[in-house]
Short mmCIF file of C-alpha atoms and ligand atoms in Angstrom, two decimals:
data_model
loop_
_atom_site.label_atom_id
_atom_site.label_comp_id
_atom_site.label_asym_id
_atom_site.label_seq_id
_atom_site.Cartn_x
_atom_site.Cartn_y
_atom_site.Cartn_z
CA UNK T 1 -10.71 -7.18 -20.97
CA UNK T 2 -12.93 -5.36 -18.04
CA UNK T 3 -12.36 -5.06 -14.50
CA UNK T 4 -15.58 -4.77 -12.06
CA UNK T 5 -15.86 -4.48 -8.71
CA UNK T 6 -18.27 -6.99 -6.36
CA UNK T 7 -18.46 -7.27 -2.91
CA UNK T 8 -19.69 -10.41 -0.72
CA UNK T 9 -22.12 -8.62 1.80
CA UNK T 10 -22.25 -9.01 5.26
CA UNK T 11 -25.64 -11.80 5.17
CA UNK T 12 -23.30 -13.62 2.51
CA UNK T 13 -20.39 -13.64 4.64
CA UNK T 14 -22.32 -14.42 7.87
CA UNK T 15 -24.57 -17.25 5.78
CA UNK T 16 -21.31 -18.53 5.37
CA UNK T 17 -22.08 -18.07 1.63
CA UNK T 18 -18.95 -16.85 0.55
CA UNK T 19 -17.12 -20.03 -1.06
CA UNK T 20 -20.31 -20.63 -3.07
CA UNK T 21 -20.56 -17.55 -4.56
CA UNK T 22 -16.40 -17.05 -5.56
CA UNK T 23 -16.67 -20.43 -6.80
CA UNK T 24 -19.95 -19.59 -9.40
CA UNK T 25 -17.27 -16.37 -10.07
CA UNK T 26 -14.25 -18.99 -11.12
CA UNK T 27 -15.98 -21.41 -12.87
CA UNK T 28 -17.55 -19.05 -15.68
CA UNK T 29 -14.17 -18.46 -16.41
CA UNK T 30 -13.86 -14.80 -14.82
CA UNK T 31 -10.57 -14.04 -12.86
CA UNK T 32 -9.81 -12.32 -9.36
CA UNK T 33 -7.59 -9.97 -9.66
CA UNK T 34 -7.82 -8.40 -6.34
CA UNK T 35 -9.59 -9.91 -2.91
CA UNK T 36 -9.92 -8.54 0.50
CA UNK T 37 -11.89 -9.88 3.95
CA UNK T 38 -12.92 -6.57 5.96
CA UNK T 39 -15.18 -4.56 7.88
CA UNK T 40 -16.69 -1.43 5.84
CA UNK T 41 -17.05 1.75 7.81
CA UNK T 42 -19.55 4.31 7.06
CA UNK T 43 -17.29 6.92 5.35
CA UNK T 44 -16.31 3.87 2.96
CA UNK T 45 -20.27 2.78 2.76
CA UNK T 46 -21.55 6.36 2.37
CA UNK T 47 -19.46 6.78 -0.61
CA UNK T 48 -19.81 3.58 -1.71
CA UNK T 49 -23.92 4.23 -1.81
CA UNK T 50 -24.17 7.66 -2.24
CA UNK T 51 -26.02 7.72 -5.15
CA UNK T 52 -28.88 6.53 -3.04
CA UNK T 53 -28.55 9.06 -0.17
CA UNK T 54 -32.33 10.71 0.29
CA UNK T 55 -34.25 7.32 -0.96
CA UNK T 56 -36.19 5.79 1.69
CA UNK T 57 -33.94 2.55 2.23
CA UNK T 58 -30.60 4.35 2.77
CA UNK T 59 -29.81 4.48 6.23
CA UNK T 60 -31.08 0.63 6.51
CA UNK T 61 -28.56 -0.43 3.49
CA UNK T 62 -25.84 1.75 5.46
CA UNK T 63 -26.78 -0.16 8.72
CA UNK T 64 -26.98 -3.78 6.48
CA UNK T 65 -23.39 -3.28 4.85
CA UNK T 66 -21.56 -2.09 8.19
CA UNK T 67 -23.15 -4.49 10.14
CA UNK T 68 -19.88 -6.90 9.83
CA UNK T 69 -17.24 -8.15 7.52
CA UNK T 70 -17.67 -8.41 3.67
CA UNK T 71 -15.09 -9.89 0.56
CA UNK T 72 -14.30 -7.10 -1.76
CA UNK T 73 -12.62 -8.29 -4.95
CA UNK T 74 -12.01 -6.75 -8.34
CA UNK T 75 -13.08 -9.57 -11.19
CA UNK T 76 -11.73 -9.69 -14.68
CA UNK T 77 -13.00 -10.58 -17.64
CA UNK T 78 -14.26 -10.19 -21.61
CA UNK T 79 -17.50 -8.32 -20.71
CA UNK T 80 -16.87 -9.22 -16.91
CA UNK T 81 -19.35 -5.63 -15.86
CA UNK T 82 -22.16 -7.63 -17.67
CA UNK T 83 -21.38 -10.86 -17.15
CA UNK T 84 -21.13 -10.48 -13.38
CA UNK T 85 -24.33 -8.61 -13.18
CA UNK T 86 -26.18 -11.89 -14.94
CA UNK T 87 -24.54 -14.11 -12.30
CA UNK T 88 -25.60 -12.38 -9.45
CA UNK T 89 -29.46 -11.67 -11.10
CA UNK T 90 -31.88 -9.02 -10.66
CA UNK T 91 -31.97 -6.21 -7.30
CA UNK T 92 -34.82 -8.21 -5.85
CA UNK T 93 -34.08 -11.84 -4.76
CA UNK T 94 -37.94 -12.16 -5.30
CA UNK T 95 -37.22 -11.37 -9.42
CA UNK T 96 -34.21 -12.89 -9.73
CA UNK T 97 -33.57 -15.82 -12.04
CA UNK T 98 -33.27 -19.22 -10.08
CA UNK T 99 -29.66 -20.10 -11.45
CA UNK T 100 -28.62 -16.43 -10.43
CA UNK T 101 -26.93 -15.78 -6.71
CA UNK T 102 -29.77 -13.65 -5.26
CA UNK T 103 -32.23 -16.40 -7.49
CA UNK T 104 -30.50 -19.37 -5.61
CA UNK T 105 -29.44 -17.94 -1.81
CA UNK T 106 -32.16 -14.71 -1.39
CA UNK T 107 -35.08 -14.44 -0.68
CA UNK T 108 -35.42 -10.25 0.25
CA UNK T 109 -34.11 -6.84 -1.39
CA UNK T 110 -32.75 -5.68 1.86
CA UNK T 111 -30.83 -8.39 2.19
CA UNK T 112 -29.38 -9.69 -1.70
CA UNK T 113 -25.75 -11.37 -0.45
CA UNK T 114 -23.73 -9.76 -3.38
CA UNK T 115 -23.18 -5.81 -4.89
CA UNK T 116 -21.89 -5.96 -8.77
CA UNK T 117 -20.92 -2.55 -10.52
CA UNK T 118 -23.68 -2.07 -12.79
CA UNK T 119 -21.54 -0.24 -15.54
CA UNK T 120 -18.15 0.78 -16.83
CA UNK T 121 -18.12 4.41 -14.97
CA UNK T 122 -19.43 2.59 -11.64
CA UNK T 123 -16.99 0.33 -11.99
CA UNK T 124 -14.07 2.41 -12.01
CA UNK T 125 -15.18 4.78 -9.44
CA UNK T 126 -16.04 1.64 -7.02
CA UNK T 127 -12.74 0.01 -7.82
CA UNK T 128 -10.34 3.13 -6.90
CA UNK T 129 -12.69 3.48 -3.64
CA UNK T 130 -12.17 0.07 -2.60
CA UNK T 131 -8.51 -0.75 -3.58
CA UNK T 132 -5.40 0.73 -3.69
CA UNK T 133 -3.67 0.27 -7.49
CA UNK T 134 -1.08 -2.02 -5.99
CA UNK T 135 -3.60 -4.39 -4.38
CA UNK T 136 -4.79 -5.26 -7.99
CA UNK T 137 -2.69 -8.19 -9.01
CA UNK T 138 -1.70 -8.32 -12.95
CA UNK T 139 -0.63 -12.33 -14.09
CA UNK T 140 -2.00 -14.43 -16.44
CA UNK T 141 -3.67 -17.78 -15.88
CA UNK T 142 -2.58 -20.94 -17.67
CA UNK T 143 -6.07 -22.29 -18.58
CA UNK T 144 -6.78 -18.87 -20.60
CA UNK T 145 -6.01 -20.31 -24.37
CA UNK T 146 -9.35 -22.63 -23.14
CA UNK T 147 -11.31 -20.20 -21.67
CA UNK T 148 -10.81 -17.73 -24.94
CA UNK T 149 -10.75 -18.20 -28.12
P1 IDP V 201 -28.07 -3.35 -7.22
O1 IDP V 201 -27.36 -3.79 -5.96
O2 IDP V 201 -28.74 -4.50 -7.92
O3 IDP V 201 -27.20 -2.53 -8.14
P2 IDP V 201 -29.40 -0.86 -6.48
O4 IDP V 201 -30.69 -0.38 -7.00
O5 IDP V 201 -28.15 -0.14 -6.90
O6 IDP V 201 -29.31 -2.43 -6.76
O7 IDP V 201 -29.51 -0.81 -4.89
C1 IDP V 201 -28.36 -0.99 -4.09
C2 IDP V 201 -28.69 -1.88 -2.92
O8 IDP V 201 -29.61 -1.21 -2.07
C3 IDP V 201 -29.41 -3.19 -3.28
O9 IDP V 201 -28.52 -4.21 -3.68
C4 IDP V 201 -30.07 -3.52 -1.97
O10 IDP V 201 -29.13 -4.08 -1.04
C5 IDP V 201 -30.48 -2.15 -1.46
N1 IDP V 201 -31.86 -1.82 -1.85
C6 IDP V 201 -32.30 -1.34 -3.04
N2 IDP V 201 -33.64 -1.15 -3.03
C7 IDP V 201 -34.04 -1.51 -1.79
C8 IDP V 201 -35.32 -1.53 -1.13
O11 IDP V 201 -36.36 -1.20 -1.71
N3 IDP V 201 -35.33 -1.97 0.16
C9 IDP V 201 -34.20 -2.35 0.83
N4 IDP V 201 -33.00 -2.35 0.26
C10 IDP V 201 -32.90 -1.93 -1.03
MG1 MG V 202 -26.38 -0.63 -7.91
#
């Protein structure tokens, strides 16, 4: 099993987007293990994005994912990294798969509704930075002998 970290962003949140996109989460069979509603401020979004400090749409995606309240939740899975990242579809709403989250609700890169870690290292570091260990919830669900084979 795999743990990744996605956040709603603040256009999903305020496009009142959220239920939507937790509910395309549950029903592929993924499970939350960890889910908060809050503001992100910019020490948290610096780190968050600092492997994009210098590039010329920084300070904008800084501005974007302050700008109010996001979901940050920590998803579990077989393959969940991978998985998640085909749900929520390519960077650019504009490329993105219609069937995908940024396909269906998006229409530009600056403002794509969802972050997904895009890899196993990513998605450690991003899950430490956003949660404390005991906000992450361990239990099993009952519908997992159907889910898995
Ligand atoms: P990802 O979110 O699909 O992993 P990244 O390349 O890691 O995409 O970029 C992080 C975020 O930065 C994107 O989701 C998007 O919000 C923003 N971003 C990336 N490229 C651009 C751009 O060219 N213009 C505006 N925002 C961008
Ligand atoms: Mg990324």
């Amino acid at each position: 099993m795999e743990r990744t970290f996605v956040m709603i962003k603040p256009d999903g949140v305020q496009r009142r987007l959220v239920g939507k996109v937790i509910e395309r989460i549950e029903q592929s069979g993924l499970k939350i293990v960890a889910m908060k509603f809050m503001r992100v401020s910019t020490e948290l979004a610096s780190k968050h994005y600092e492997m994009h400090k210098g590039k010329s749409f920084y300070d904008g995606l800084i501005k974007y994912i302050t700008s109010g309240p996001v979901v940050a939740m920590v998803i579990e899975g077989e393959n969940a990294i991978a998985k998640i990242r085909k749900l929520v579809g390519a960077t650019d709403p504009q490329d993105a798969a219609p069937g995908t989250i940024r396909g269906d609700f998006a229409q530009h890169i600056g403002r794509n509704i969802i972050h997904a870690s895009d890899g196993e290292e990513t998605a450690k570091r991003e899950i430490s930075l956003w949660f404390e260990n005991e906000e992450l919830v361990d239990y099993e669900m009952i519908d997992e002998q159907w889910i898995y084979e």
